[in-house]
C-alpha cells in the first residue's frame, strides 16, 4: 500500500514526511510507457508533489510541480491533491541515457540543469500561488530542497528515489522531507546531516526494511513519534464531462466543422490512459449546448 507517514522529533523542532510510492510510480510508468530514466524522473517528481501536496491544509486545493531544465526529456509535470494522490507526465517518456559512472540512472542528464523548478498552488482563489527557483542539479531532490529554502524559507533536507528492477518494473519509490522549525538548536542540523549522510540508499531501505526504518535512520539519536498516515495512489480527475467542456471551449465554428465532417473525435487524457470518443451526434449535441450557452 502506498502511503505518506508523518513524524515529529526533538520536542517538535523537527518534522519529517515520508512517502512510499512503488505502485503509484509503477502505474505512471505503465500509462506513459516510460524508459527507466524517464520513470525515475517522473517518479521522483510525483513523490515530491505528493509530499508538498499533503502539506496543504485546504481540502480542495491542488499543487503542480513543473520542471524544465532544457534536457532531452522536456518538461516533467506532477500534480497532487491535498491528500497526496498524484498524476503526471513527461514530454518525452522514450528518453533513456547510459547509467552514470556510479551505476545510477542519469536523471539530471535527462532533465537538464538550465531551467526552473516551479511549484504552483491552486487554493481556489482567483490566482494560484507560484514559487520558482533555478535548478541546482536536475536530480530533483536537491532542487526540491532549494525550493523549500528559497521560496518557502524552510530549511530542509530532501531525498527522492526510484529503483528499477531487472525486469524493468518499479522495485521501490519514495522520498522524504525533513524540516527544521524556527528556533531549532544548531546541533540538530549536524545530527540530521550526519544521519542522512550515513544512511543506506533510500530505495534500498524501502524495498528491504520498510518505511519505519527510514525514520529510524534519518532521526537516529532523536526521540520521534509517528503522528499521521494517509494512503495515496495515482489518481486522475479526468471525466467525460470535463472533456465535453474542453470541446465546447474550442468554439462553435470548430464544433460545426467537426459535426459536418461526420468523423468521430477521440480525446486522450494527457495524465492517464483514458480515451473519450465522440461521434457526429455527440458533437452536434455539444454544438447545441454551446449555442444555448451563448444565448
XYZ file of C-alpha atoms in Angstrom:
295
model
C 0.000 0.000 0.000
C 1.381 3.398 -0.967
C 1.202 5.939 1.822
C 2.543 9.092 3.418
C 3.750 8.932 7.009
C 4.474 11.963 9.189
C 6.545 12.214 12.360
C 7.767 14.830 14.784
C 11.048 14.643 16.687
C 13.190 16.591 19.135
C 10.302 18.160 21.048
C 8.651 19.329 17.841
C 11.678 21.143 16.436
C 11.965 18.563 13.641
C 9.186 17.421 11.302
C 9.533 14.624 8.773
C 7.224 13.442 5.994
C 7.891 10.207 4.103
C 6.123 8.910 1.014
C 6.329 5.315 -0.158
C 5.015 5.194 -3.729
C 6.069 2.000 -5.513
C 2.642 1.199 -7.002
C 1.941 4.836 -7.853
C 5.158 5.195 -9.856
C 4.650 1.785 -11.487
C 1.212 2.933 -12.651
C 2.703 6.127 -14.095
C 5.426 4.119 -15.850
C 2.813 1.834 -17.423
C 0.490 4.638 -18.535
C 3.225 6.629 -20.243
C 5.419 3.686 -21.372
C 8.444 5.256 -19.675
C 12.016 4.113 -20.055
C 13.870 3.558 -16.752
C 15.401 7.056 -16.865
C 12.076 8.726 -17.667
C 10.331 6.651 -14.988
C 12.891 7.781 -12.420
C 12.477 11.449 -13.372
C 8.685 11.254 -13.336
C 8.611 9.100 -10.205
C 10.821 11.445 -8.205
C 8.672 14.388 -9.297
C 5.469 12.571 -8.329
C 6.925 11.849 -4.891
C 7.953 15.492 -4.475
C 4.490 16.711 -5.486
C 2.820 14.185 -3.189
C 4.836 15.349 -0.173
C 4.173 19.024 -0.901
C 0.505 18.436 -1.687
C -0.042 16.538 1.541
C 1.290 19.551 3.460
C -1.550 21.764 2.221
C -4.334 22.405 4.711
C -7.026 23.386 2.179
C -9.133 20.286 1.409
C -9.889 21.054 -2.270
C -6.500 22.539 -3.110
C -4.144 21.187 -5.748
C -0.439 21.605 -6.348
C 1.587 21.333 -9.550
C 5.333 20.780 -9.828
C 6.837 21.782 -13.184
C 10.451 21.021 -14.014
C 12.106 22.052 -17.251
C 15.877 22.004 -17.377
C 16.368 22.071 -21.133
C 17.206 18.363 -21.279
C 16.038 15.793 -23.801
C 13.155 14.644 -21.596
C 11.481 18.053 -21.917
C 9.097 19.115 -19.170
C 8.210 16.989 -16.163
C 4.768 17.692 -14.701
C 3.409 16.282 -11.440
C 0.085 17.270 -9.877
C -1.073 16.433 -6.349
C -4.292 16.907 -4.447
C -4.256 17.841 -0.767
C -4.162 14.201 0.353
C -1.042 13.434 -1.699
C -2.659 11.496 -4.559
C -0.831 12.356 -7.762
C -0.777 12.240 -11.538
C 1.798 13.422 -14.045
C 3.668 13.047 -17.318
C 6.916 13.842 -19.110
C 7.154 15.387 -22.565
C 9.266 12.540 -23.966
C 8.955 9.289 -21.982
C 11.157 7.428 -24.503
C 14.370 9.208 -23.478
C 16.929 6.877 -21.941
C 20.554 7.576 -21.105
C 23.514 5.383 -20.145
C 23.991 4.852 -16.429
C 26.186 7.330 -14.595
C 29.695 6.354 -13.514
C 28.299 5.386 -10.081
C 25.815 2.998 -11.700
C 22.747 5.168 -11.066
C 20.178 6.401 -13.575
C 21.185 9.727 -15.124
C 18.080 11.723 -14.222
C 19.987 15.020 -14.105
C 21.339 14.413 -17.589
C 17.857 13.709 -18.968
C 16.171 16.626 -17.197
C 18.991 19.126 -17.673
C 20.085 21.922 -15.367
C 19.296 25.067 -17.361
C 15.842 25.938 -16.139
C 13.491 26.124 -13.188
C 11.753 24.097 -10.516
C 8.309 25.678 -10.208
C 5.512 24.960 -7.757
C 2.013 26.286 -8.342
C -0.603 26.034 -5.591
C -4.276 26.376 -6.531
C -6.112 27.176 -3.313
C -9.395 28.041 -5.009
C -8.571 31.742 -5.093
C -8.552 33.941 -8.173
C -4.842 33.427 -8.832
C -2.627 30.483 -7.864
C 0.415 30.960 -5.660
C 3.551 30.323 -7.718
C 7.106 29.875 -6.459
C 10.075 29.156 -8.689
C 13.805 28.545 -8.239
C 16.600 27.798 -10.674
C 17.508 24.151 -10.951
C 20.500 23.064 -8.905
C 21.204 19.671 -10.462
C 18.147 18.356 -12.301
C 18.253 15.346 -9.959
C 15.073 16.797 -8.373
C 15.779 16.123 -4.665
C 18.398 18.885 -4.488
C 16.087 21.122 -6.476
C 13.223 20.430 -4.070
C 15.451 21.371 -1.117
C 16.460 24.597 -2.877
C 12.792 25.418 -3.468
C 11.917 24.783 0.183
C 14.674 27.120 1.348
C 14.437 29.910 -1.234
C 10.704 30.052 -1.888
C 9.225 28.747 1.368
C 12.031 29.919 3.712
C 12.056 26.456 5.301
C 15.482 24.851 5.841
C 15.075 21.189 4.970
C 16.755 18.014 3.818
C 15.143 16.065 0.981
C 15.654 12.688 -0.635
C 13.818 11.155 -3.591
C 14.409 7.857 -5.303
C 13.091 5.319 -7.807
C 14.620 1.855 -8.031
C 14.043 -0.056 -11.272
C 14.265 -3.853 -11.026
C 15.993 -6.136 -13.535
C 12.600 -6.853 -15.167
C 12.158 -3.063 -15.617
C 9.358 -2.880 -13.060
C 9.495 -0.374 -10.202
C 11.030 -2.129 -7.187
C 10.801 0.847 -4.842
C 9.951 4.537 -4.982
C 9.647 7.225 -2.379
C 11.005 10.333 -0.775
C 11.178 12.346 2.396
C 11.345 15.940 3.580
C 12.843 16.785 6.981
C 12.059 20.311 8.179
C 13.663 22.318 10.962
C 11.229 24.503 12.836
C 12.131 28.072 13.900
C 14.324 28.117 16.996
C 15.717 24.620 16.456
C 19.129 24.227 18.142
C 22.092 24.202 15.764
C 23.205 20.753 16.901
C 20.070 19.227 15.366
C 21.337 20.281 11.956
C 24.610 18.428 12.498
C 22.825 15.301 13.744
C 20.437 15.198 10.774
C 23.156 15.885 8.215
C 25.305 13.096 9.631
C 22.384 10.661 9.803
C 21.362 11.308 6.202
C 24.958 11.085 5.001
C 25.460 7.741 6.761
C 22.075 6.164 5.967
C 21.616 3.448 3.372
C 20.211 4.362 -0.031
C 16.568 5.380 0.405
C 15.101 2.944 -2.121
C 17.168 0.093 -0.673
C 15.778 0.775 2.803
C 12.220 0.995 1.464
C 12.474 -2.238 -0.525
C 14.283 -4.275 2.139
C 13.247 -2.864 5.522
C 10.205 -0.611 5.083
C 9.181 2.924 5.894
C 9.772 2.937 9.632
C 13.418 2.022 9.119
C 13.795 5.229 7.099
C 12.541 7.214 10.093
C 14.885 5.312 12.401
C 17.942 6.044 10.272
C 17.152 9.696 9.495
C 16.095 10.576 13.053
C 18.661 8.425 14.860
C 19.576 9.948 18.219
C 16.278 11.835 18.438
C 13.084 10.725 20.107
C 10.361 10.745 17.463
C 6.672 9.929 17.205
C 4.583 8.992 14.162
C 1.708 11.471 14.058
C -0.084 10.787 10.783
C -0.645 8.344 7.946
C -2.537 8.677 4.681
C -2.983 6.312 1.744
C -2.094 7.654 -1.694
C -2.396 6.453 -5.275
C -2.026 7.528 -8.881
C -5.302 9.367 -9.327
C -6.574 11.278 -12.349
C -9.608 13.521 -12.173
C -10.456 13.477 -15.876
C -14.058 12.727 -16.888
C -16.248 12.807 -19.975
C -17.912 15.951 -18.638
C -14.552 17.754 -18.404
C -13.629 16.683 -21.926
C -17.005 17.912 -23.174
C -16.320 21.291 -21.582
C -12.922 21.384 -23.285
C -14.517 20.640 -26.661
C -17.155 23.338 -26.172
C -14.370 25.806 -25.391
C -12.881 25.441 -28.908
C -15.805 27.472 -30.267
C -18.924 26.950 -32.363
C -17.187 27.175 -35.734
C -14.757 24.412 -34.863
C -17.538 22.241 -33.443
C -19.633 22.790 -36.560
C -16.729 21.664 -38.763
C -16.304 18.538 -36.622
C -20.031 17.722 -36.841
C -20.189 18.260 -40.606
C -17.183 16.015 -41.235
C -19.081 13.070 -39.797
C -15.857 11.645 -38.365
C -15.688 10.578 -34.725
C -13.423 12.579 -32.429
C -11.194 10.869 -29.880
C -9.682 12.781 -26.963
C -6.958 11.233 -24.812
C -6.136 12.387 -21.283
C -2.533 13.541 -21.004
C -2.314 12.227 -17.435
C -3.849 8.761 -17.786
C -4.782 6.167 -20.394
C -8.446 7.187 -20.680
C -9.760 7.827 -24.202
C -13.063 9.630 -24.796
C -14.854 9.086 -28.099
C -17.437 11.457 -29.541
C -19.366 10.570 -32.700
C -21.023 13.104 -35.006
C -24.257 13.082 -32.995
C -22.335 13.751 -29.788
C -20.596 16.717 -31.425
C -23.940 18.083 -32.674
C -25.313 17.873 -29.123
C -22.288 19.796 -27.843
C -22.804 22.401 -30.570
C -26.412 22.881 -29.447
C -25.244 23.214 -25.835
C -22.624 25.764 -26.905
C -25.232 27.829 -28.762
C -27.567 27.709 -25.752
C -24.744 28.929 -23.522
C -24.177 31.875 -25.847
C -27.834 32.819 -25.581
